[in-house]
Coordinates of C-alpha atoms and ligand atoms in Angstrom, one line a residue:
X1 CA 0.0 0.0 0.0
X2 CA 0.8 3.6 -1.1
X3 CA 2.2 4.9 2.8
X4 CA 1.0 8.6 1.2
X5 CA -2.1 7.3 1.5
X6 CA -3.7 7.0 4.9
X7 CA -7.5 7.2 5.8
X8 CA -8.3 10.5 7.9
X9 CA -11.6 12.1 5.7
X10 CA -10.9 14.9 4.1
X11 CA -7.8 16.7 4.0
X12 CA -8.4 20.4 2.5
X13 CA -4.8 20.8 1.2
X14 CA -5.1 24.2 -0.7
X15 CA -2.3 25.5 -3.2
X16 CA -1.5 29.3 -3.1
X17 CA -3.2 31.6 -5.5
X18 CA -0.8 31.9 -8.2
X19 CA -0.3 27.6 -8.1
X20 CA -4.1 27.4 -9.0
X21 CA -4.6 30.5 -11.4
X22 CA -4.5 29.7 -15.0
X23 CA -3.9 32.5 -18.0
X24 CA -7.6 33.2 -19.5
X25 CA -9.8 32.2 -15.7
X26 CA -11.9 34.9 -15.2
X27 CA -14.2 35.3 -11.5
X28 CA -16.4 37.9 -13.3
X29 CA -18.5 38.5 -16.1
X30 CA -19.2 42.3 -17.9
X31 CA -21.3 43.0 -20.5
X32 CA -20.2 43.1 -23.9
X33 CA -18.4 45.9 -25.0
X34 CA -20.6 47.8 -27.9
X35 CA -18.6 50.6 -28.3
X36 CA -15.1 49.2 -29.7
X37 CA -11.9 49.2 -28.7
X38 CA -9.1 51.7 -28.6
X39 CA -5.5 51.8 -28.6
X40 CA -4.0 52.0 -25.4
X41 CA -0.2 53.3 -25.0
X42 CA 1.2 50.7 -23.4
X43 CA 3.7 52.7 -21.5
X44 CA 1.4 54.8 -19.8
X45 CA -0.2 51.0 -18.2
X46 CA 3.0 50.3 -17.2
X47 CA 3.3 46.2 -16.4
X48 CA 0.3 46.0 -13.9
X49 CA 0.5 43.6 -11.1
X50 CA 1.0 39.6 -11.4
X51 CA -2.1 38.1 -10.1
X52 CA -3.5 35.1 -10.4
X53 CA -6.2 34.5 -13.0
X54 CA -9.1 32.6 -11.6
X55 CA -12.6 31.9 -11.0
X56 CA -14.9 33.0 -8.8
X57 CA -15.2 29.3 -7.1
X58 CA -12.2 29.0 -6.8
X59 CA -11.1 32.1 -4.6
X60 CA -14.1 31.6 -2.4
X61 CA -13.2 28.3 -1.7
X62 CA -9.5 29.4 -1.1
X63 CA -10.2 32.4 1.7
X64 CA -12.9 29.9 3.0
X65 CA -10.2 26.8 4.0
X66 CA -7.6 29.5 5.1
X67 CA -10.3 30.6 7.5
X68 CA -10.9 27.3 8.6
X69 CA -7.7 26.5 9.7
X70 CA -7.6 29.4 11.5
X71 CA -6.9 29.1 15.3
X72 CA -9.0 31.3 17.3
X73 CA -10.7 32.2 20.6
X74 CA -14.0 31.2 19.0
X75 CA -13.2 27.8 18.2
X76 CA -10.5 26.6 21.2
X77 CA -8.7 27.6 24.2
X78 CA -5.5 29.7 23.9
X79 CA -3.8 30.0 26.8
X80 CA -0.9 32.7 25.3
X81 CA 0.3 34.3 28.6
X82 CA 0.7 37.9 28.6
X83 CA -1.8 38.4 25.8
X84 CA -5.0 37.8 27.6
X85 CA -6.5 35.7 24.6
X86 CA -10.2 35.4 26.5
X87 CA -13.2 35.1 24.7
X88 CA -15.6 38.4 23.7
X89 CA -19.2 38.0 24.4
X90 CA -20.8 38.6 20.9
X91 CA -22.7 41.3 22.2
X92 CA -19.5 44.2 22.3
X93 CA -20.0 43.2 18.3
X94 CA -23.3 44.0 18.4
X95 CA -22.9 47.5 19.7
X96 CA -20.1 48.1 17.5
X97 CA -21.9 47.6 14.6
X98 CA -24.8 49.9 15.4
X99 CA -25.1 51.8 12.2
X100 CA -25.0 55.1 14.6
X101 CA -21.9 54.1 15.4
X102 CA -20.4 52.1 12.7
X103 CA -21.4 54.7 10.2
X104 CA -20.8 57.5 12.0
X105 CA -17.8 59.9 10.2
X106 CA -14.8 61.8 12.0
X107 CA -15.1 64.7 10.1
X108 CA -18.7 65.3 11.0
X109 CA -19.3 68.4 13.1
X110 CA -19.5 68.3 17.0
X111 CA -22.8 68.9 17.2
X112 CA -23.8 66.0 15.4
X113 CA -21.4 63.4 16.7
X114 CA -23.2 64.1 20.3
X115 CA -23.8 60.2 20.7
X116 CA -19.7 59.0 20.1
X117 CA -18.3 62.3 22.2
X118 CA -20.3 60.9 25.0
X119 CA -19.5 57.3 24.5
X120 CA -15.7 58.4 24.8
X121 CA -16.0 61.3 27.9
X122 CA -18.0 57.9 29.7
X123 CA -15.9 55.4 28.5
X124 CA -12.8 57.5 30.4
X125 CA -15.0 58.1 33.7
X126 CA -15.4 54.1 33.9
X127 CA -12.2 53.5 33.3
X128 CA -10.9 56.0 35.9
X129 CA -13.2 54.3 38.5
X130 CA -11.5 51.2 37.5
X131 CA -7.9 52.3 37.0
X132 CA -8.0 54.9 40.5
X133 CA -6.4 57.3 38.1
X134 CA -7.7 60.9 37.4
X135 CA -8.0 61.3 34.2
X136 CA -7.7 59.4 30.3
X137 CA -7.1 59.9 26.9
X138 CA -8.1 57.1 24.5
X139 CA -6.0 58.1 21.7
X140 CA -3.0 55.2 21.6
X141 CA -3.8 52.5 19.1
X142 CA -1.8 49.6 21.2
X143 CA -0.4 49.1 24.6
X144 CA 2.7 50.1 23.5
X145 CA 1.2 53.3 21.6
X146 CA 0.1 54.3 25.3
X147 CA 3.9 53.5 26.7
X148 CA 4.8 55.9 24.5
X149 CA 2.6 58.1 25.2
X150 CA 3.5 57.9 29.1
X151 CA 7.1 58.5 28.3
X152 CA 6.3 61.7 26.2
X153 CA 4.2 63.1 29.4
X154 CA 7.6 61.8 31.6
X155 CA 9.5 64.1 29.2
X156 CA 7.3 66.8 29.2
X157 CA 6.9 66.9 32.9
X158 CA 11.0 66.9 33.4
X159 CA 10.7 69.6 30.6
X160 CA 8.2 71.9 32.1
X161 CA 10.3 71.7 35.5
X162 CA 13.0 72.8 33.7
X163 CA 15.8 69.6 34.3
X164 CA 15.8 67.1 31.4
X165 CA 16.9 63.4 32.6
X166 CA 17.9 60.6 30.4
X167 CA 17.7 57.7 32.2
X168 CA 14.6 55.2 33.3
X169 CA 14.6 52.3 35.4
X170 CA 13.3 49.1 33.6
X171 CA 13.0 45.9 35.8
X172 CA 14.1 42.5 33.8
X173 CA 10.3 40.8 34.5
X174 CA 8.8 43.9 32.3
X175 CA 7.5 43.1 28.6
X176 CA 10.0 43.8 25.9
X177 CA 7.9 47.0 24.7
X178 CA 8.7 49.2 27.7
X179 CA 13.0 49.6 26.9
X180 CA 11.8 49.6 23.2
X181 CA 9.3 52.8 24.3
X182 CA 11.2 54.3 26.2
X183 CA 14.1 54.6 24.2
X184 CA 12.0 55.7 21.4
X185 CA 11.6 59.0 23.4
X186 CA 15.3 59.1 23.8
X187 CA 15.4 57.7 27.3
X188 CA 18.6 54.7 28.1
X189 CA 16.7 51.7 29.9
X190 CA 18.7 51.1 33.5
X191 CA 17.8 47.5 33.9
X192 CA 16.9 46.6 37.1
X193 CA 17.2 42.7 38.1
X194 CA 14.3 41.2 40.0
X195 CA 15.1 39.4 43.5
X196 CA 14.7 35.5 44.1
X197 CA 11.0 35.7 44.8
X198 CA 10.6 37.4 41.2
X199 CA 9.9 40.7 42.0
X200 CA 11.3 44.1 42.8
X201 CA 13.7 44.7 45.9
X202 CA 13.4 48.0 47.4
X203 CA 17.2 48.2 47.7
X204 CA 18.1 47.9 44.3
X205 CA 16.0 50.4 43.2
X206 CA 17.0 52.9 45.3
X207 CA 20.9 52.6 44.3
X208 CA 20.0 52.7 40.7
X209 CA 17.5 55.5 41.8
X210 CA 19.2 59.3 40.9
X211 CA 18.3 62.6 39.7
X212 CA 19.5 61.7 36.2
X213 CA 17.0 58.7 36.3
X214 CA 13.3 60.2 35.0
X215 CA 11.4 57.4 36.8
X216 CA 10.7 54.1 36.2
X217 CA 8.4 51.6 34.2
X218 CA 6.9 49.0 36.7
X219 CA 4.8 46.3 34.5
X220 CA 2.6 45.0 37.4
X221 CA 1.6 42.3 37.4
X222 CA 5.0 41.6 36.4
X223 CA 6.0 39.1 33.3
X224 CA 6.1 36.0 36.0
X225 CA 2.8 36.4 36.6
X226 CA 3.5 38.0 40.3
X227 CA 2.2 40.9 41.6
X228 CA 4.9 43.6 42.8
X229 CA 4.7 43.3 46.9
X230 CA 7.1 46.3 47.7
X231 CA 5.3 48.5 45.4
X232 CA 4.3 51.1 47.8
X233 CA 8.2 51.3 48.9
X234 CA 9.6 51.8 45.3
X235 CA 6.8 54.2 44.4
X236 CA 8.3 56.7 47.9
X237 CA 12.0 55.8 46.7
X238 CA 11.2 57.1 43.1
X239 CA 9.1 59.9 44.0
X240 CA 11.5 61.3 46.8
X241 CA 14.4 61.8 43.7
X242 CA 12.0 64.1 41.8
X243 CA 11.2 60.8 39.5
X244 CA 7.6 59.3 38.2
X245 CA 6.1 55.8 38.4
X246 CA 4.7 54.1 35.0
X247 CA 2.9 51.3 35.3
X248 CA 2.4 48.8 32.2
X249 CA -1.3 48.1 33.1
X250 CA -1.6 45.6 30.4
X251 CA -2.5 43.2 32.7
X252 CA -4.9 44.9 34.3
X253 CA -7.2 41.8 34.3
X254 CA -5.8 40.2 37.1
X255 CA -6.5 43.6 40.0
X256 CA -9.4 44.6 38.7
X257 CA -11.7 45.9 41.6
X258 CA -8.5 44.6 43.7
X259 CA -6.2 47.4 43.5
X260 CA -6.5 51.0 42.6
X261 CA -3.1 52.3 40.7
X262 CA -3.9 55.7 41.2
X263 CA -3.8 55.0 45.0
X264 CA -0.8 53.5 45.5
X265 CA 1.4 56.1 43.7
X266 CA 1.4 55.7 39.9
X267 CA 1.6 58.5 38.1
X268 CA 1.3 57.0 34.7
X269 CA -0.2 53.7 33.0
X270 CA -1.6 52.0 30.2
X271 CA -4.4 49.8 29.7
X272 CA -4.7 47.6 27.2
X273 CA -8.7 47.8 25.8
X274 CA -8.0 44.7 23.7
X275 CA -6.6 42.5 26.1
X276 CA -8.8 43.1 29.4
X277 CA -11.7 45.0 28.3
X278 CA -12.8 42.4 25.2
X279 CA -11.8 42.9 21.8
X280 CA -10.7 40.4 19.7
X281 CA -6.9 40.6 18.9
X282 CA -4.4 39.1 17.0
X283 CA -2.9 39.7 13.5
X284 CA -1.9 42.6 14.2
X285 CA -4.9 44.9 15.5
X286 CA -6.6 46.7 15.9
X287 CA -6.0 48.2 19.2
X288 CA -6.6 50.2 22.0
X289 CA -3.8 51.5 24.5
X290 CA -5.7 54.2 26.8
X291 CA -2.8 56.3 29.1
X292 CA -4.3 57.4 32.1
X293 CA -2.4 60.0 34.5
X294 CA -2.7 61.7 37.9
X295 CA -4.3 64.8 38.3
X296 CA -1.1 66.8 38.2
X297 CA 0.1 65.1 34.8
X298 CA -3.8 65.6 32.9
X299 CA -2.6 68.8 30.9
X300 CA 0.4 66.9 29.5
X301 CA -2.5 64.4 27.6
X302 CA -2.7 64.3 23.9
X303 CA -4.8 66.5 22.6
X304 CA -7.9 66.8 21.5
X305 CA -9.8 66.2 24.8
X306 CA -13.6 65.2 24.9
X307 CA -15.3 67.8 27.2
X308 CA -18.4 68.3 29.0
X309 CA -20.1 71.7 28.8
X310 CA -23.4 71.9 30.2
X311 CA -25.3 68.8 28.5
X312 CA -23.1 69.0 25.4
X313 CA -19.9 67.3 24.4
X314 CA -17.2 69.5 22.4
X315 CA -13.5 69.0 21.6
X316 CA -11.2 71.0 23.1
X317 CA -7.4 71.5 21.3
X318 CA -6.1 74.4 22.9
X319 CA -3.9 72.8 25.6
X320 CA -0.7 74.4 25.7
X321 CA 1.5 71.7 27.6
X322 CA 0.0 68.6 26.0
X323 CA 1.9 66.6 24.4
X324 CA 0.4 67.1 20.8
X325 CA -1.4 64.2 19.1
X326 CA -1.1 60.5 18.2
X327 CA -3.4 59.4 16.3
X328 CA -6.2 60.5 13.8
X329 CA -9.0 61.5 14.9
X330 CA -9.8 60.1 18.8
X331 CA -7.7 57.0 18.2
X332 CA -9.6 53.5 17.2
X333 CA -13.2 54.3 18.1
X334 CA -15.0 50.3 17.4
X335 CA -12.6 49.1 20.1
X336 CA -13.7 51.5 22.9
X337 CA -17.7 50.5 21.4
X338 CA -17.2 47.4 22.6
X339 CA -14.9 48.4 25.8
X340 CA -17.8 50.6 27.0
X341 CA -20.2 47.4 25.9
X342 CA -18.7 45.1 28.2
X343 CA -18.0 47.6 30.8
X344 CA -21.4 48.2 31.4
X345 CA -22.8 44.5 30.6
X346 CA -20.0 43.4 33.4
X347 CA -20.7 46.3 36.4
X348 CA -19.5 45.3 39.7
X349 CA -18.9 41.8 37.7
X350 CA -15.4 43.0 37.0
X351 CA -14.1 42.3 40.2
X352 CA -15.2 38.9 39.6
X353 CA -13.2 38.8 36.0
X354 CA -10.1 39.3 38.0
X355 CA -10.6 36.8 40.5
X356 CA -11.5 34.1 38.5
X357 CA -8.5 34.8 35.6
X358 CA -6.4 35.0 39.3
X359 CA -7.9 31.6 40.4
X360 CA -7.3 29.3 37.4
X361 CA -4.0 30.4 36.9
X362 CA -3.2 29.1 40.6
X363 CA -5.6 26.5 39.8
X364 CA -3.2 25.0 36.9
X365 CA 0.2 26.2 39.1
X366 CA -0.8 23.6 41.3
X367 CA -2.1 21.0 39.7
X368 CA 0.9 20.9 37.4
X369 CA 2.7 20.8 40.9
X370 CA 5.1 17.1 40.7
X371 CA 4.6 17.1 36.3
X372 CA 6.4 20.4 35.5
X373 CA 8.8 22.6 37.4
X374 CA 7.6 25.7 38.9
X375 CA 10.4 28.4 38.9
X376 CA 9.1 30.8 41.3
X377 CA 7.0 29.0 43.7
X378 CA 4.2 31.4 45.1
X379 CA 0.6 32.5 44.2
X380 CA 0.6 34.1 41.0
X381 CA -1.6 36.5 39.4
X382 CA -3.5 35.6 35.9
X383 CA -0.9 33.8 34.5
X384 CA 1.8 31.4 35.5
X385 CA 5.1 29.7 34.4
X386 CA 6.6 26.6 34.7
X387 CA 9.2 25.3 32.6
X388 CA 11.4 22.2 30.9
X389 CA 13.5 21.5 33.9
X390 CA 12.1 17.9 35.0
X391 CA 12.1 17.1 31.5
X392 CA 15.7 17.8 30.5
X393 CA 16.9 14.5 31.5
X394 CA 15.3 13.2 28.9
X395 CA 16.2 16.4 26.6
X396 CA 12.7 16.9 25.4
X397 CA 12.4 20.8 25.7
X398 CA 9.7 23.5 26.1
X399 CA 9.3 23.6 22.0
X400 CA 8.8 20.1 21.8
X401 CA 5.8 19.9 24.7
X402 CA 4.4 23.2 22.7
X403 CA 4.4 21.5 19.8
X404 CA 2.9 18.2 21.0
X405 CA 0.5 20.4 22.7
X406 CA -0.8 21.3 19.1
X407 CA -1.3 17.6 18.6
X408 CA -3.9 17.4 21.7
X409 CA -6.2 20.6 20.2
X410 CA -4.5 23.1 22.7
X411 CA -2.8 26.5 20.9
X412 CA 0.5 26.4 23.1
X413 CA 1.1 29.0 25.7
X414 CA 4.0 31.5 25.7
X415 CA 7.1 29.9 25.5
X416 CA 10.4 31.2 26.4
X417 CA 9.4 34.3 27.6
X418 CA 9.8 35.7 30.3
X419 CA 13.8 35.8 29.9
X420 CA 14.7 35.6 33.6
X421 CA 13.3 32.0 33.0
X422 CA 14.5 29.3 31.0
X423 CA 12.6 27.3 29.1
X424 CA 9.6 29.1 30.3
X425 CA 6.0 28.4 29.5
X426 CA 3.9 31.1 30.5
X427 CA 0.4 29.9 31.0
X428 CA -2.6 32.2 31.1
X429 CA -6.1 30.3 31.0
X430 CA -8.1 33.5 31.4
X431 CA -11.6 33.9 33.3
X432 CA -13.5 32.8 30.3
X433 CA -12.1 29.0 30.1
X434 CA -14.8 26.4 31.9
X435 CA -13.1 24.3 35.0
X436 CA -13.6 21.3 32.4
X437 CA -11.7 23.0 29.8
X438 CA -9.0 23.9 32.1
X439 CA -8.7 20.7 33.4
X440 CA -8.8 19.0 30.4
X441 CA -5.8 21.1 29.5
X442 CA -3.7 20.4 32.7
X443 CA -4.6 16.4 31.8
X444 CA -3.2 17.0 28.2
X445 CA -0.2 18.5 29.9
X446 CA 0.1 15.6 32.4
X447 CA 0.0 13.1 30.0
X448 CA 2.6 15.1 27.7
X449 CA 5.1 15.2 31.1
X450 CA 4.7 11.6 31.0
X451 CA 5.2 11.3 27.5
X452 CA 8.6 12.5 28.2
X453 CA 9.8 10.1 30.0
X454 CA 8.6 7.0 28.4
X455 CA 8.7 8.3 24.8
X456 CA 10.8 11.3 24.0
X457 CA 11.6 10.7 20.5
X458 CA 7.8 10.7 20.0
X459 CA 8.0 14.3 20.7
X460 CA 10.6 15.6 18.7
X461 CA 8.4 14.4 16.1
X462 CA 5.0 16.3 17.1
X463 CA 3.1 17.8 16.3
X464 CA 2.5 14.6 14.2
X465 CA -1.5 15.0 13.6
X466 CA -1.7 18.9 12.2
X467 CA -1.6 20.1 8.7
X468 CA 1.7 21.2 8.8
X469 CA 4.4 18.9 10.7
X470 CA 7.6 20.7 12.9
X471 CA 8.5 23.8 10.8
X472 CA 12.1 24.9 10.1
X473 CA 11.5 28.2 11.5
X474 CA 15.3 29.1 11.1
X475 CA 15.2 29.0 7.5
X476 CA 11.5 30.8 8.0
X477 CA 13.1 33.5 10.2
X478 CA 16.5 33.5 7.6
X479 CA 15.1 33.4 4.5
X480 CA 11.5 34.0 4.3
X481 CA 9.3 33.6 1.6
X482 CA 7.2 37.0 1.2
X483 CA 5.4 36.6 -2.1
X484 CA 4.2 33.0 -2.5
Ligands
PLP501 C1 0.6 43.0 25.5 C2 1.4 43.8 26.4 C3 2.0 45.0 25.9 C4 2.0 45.5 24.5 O1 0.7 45.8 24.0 P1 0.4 45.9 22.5 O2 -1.0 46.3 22.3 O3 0.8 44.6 21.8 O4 1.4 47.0 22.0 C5 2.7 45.7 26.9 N1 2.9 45.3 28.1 C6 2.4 44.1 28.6 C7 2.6 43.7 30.0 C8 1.6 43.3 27.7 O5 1.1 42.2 28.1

């Protein structure tokens, strides 16, 4: 027997456009021309693009397998720490795409755009309630957009007090996009290394502390999942050397109702709409990065602001010390219809968010407890890591469990990042996974530790039952392939 051909039902094995297209297919029809033909100079045309010729059939059956092999929150669990991949209620869709709203244009005058201006000036009152912080601009497009955003209002305060610095303070558990924003606004990243618990020591800040130093970026919860103890300390060392306290806030979904930023001496942070506040993401956006301040930082946000005169809504650009603007228009408006959506469907219910996201991470910490190492071995936040360790004996690594993973249904977690672990796998179920999902992932991983032992060759070889088998990803990363 022919071992190409096995039995598993119908395998949708699709070519790329220009492998099907043939010269002369056509996916349309026009009427036919009645008024003749003319002479077209050729060099004017120029060469026009190489597409594919095909039929209509056939490109609707190709986008409609490529969607079907598409991985998503809608059809399985993805437990990708640090990105918050938890499921949007179909309502926040809904309200996005109420013609009001959906149709609604930027350029239209004030007075008729009543409805959005109001969505947006309400939008930044919940989230202030939520955050503890005084005061929001919705403008930034991405979590990082708002990082930046907070480091332009670091530089502008410094400015405005009249002594520039050009240093910040960037623990090694932060995510990658704080040194990268930071130094995008002309600031050196001071790294600061965590302690043995995982988290911040008090001491090492303050030696790396100075009045060259313009504050520090805090991403709490931290990348290990763990939720910054000496917090209050740190924020008084910084503070007390003229510096400010960011705080990446893209995490946000694991304090909720829990702890109040604004309270506990942040001056800056970011939320990240699409991660906590349900919008689907992936792919590359769209996004929403809101950068909420203190009241002493508010006239450094971008401009313009959403104001509330009388009953009406205006726009208000004249702000001398703001920081100018980021975006067109008032920054991507669908995502904060669906923020607001699930704000208000959720209420008091966001609490609740945060302590079930808190409790399944701890949940699967523990029951992986014995299977998988755990690096730093206290109660996390909404995600948590464990790594390769008690497999290395049997050199079956953190890629090859991600990839066998794939061969049980699950999209893999994080792997290898945080840096401060090795081998990590950073696990983040979310508040929206059932207990029976969850644990059917922590069986999957069980039997997978197990697998290991008795069968690590097997591994090296997974994922054995997906379309594609183990990809070369060096020659992917070295020599990709960008036209097909
Ligand atoms: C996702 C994330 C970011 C970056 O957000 P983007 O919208 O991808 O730019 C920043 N910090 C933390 C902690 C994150 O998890």
């Amino acid at each position: 027997m022919n071992d190409n051909i096995v039995a598993k039902g119908i395998v949708q094995d699709e070519s790329l456009l220009w492998e099907k297209g043939k010269k002369g297919k056509e996916g349309f029809s026009v009427p036919k021309n009645d008024v003749g033909s003319f002479e077209v100079d050729s060099d004017l045309l120029g060469e026009g693009p190489d597409f594919p010729d095909l039929s209509e059939v056939e490109v609707v059956r190709h986008y409609t397998r490529l969607s079907q092999w598409n991985f998503g929150l809608d059809t399985g669990m993805y437990p990708l720490g640090s990105c918050t991949m938890k499921y949007n209620p179909k309502t926040n869709e809904r309200q996005a795409s109420l013609p009001g709203f959906a149709g609604s244009h930027p350029l239209l005058a004030e007075e008729l755009s009543q409805g959005a201006l109001e969505l947006i000036y309400n939008l930044e009152q919940h989230l202030c309630e939520v955050t503890g912080m005084d005061a929001i601009s919705l403008q930034p497009a991405a979590g990082a957009h708002g990082e930046l955003a907070g480091m332009l209002i670091f530089h502008a305060y410094h400015q405005k007090k009249g002594a520039q610095r050009n240093k910040i303070l960037i623990p090694d558990t932060a995510h990658g996009t704080n040194p990268a924003s930071a130094a995008l606004c002309g600031y050196k990243s001071i790294p600061v290394p965590s302690n043995e618990d995982g988290i911040l020591d008090p001491k090492t800040v303050a030696e790396l502390m100075d009045e060259d130093t313009a504050g520090i970026m805090i991403t709490n919860p931290n990348t290990l999942g763990l939720f910054e103890d000496n917090i209050l300390e740190i924020n008084k060392i910084v503070h007390d050397k003229g510096g400010l306290v960011y705080a990446d806030g893209a995490n946000m979904n694991a304090v909720m109702g829990i702890v109040q930023m604004g309270k506990i001496g942040v001056d800056v942070m970011h939320l990240n709409l699409h991660k906590t506040f349900s919008t689907p993401h992936g792919g590359g956006g769209p996004g929403s990065g809101p950068v909420c301040v203190t009241k002493e930082l508010e006239k450094f946000l971008p401009v313009p602001r959403v104001e509330k005169q009388g009953d009406k809504f205006i726009l208000v650009d004249n702000r001398p010390d703001s920081i100018g603007k980021l975006h067109a228009f008032y920054g991507n408006f669908s995502i904060l219809i669906r923020a607001y959506s699930y704000i208000l469907t959720m209420g008091k219910d966001l609490k609740k968010v945060s302590q079930y996201a808190v409790l399944s991470a701890n949940y699967i910490k523990e029951k992986l407890r014995g299977d998988f190492h755990i690096p730093y071995d206290r109660p996390c936040m909404h995600e948590c890591i464990v790594n390769d360790k008690l497999q290395e004996e049997n050199h079956v690594s953190t890629l090859d469990i991600a990839k066998r993973l794939m061969d049980y249904g699950f999209h893999p977690p994080t792997i290898y990042f945080p840096l401060v672990v090795s081998g990590a796998m950073m696990i983040e179920p979310t508040e929206t996974e059932s207990k029976e999902d969850i644990d059917k992932l922590i069986e999957v991983l069980k039997i997978i530790a197990k697998e290991s032992k008795e069968n690590p060759d097997m591994l090296k070889e997974s994922p054995k039952f997906c379309r594609m088998r183990r990809l070369d990803e060096t020659t992917a990363a070295r020599k990709p392939c960008l036209t097909g």
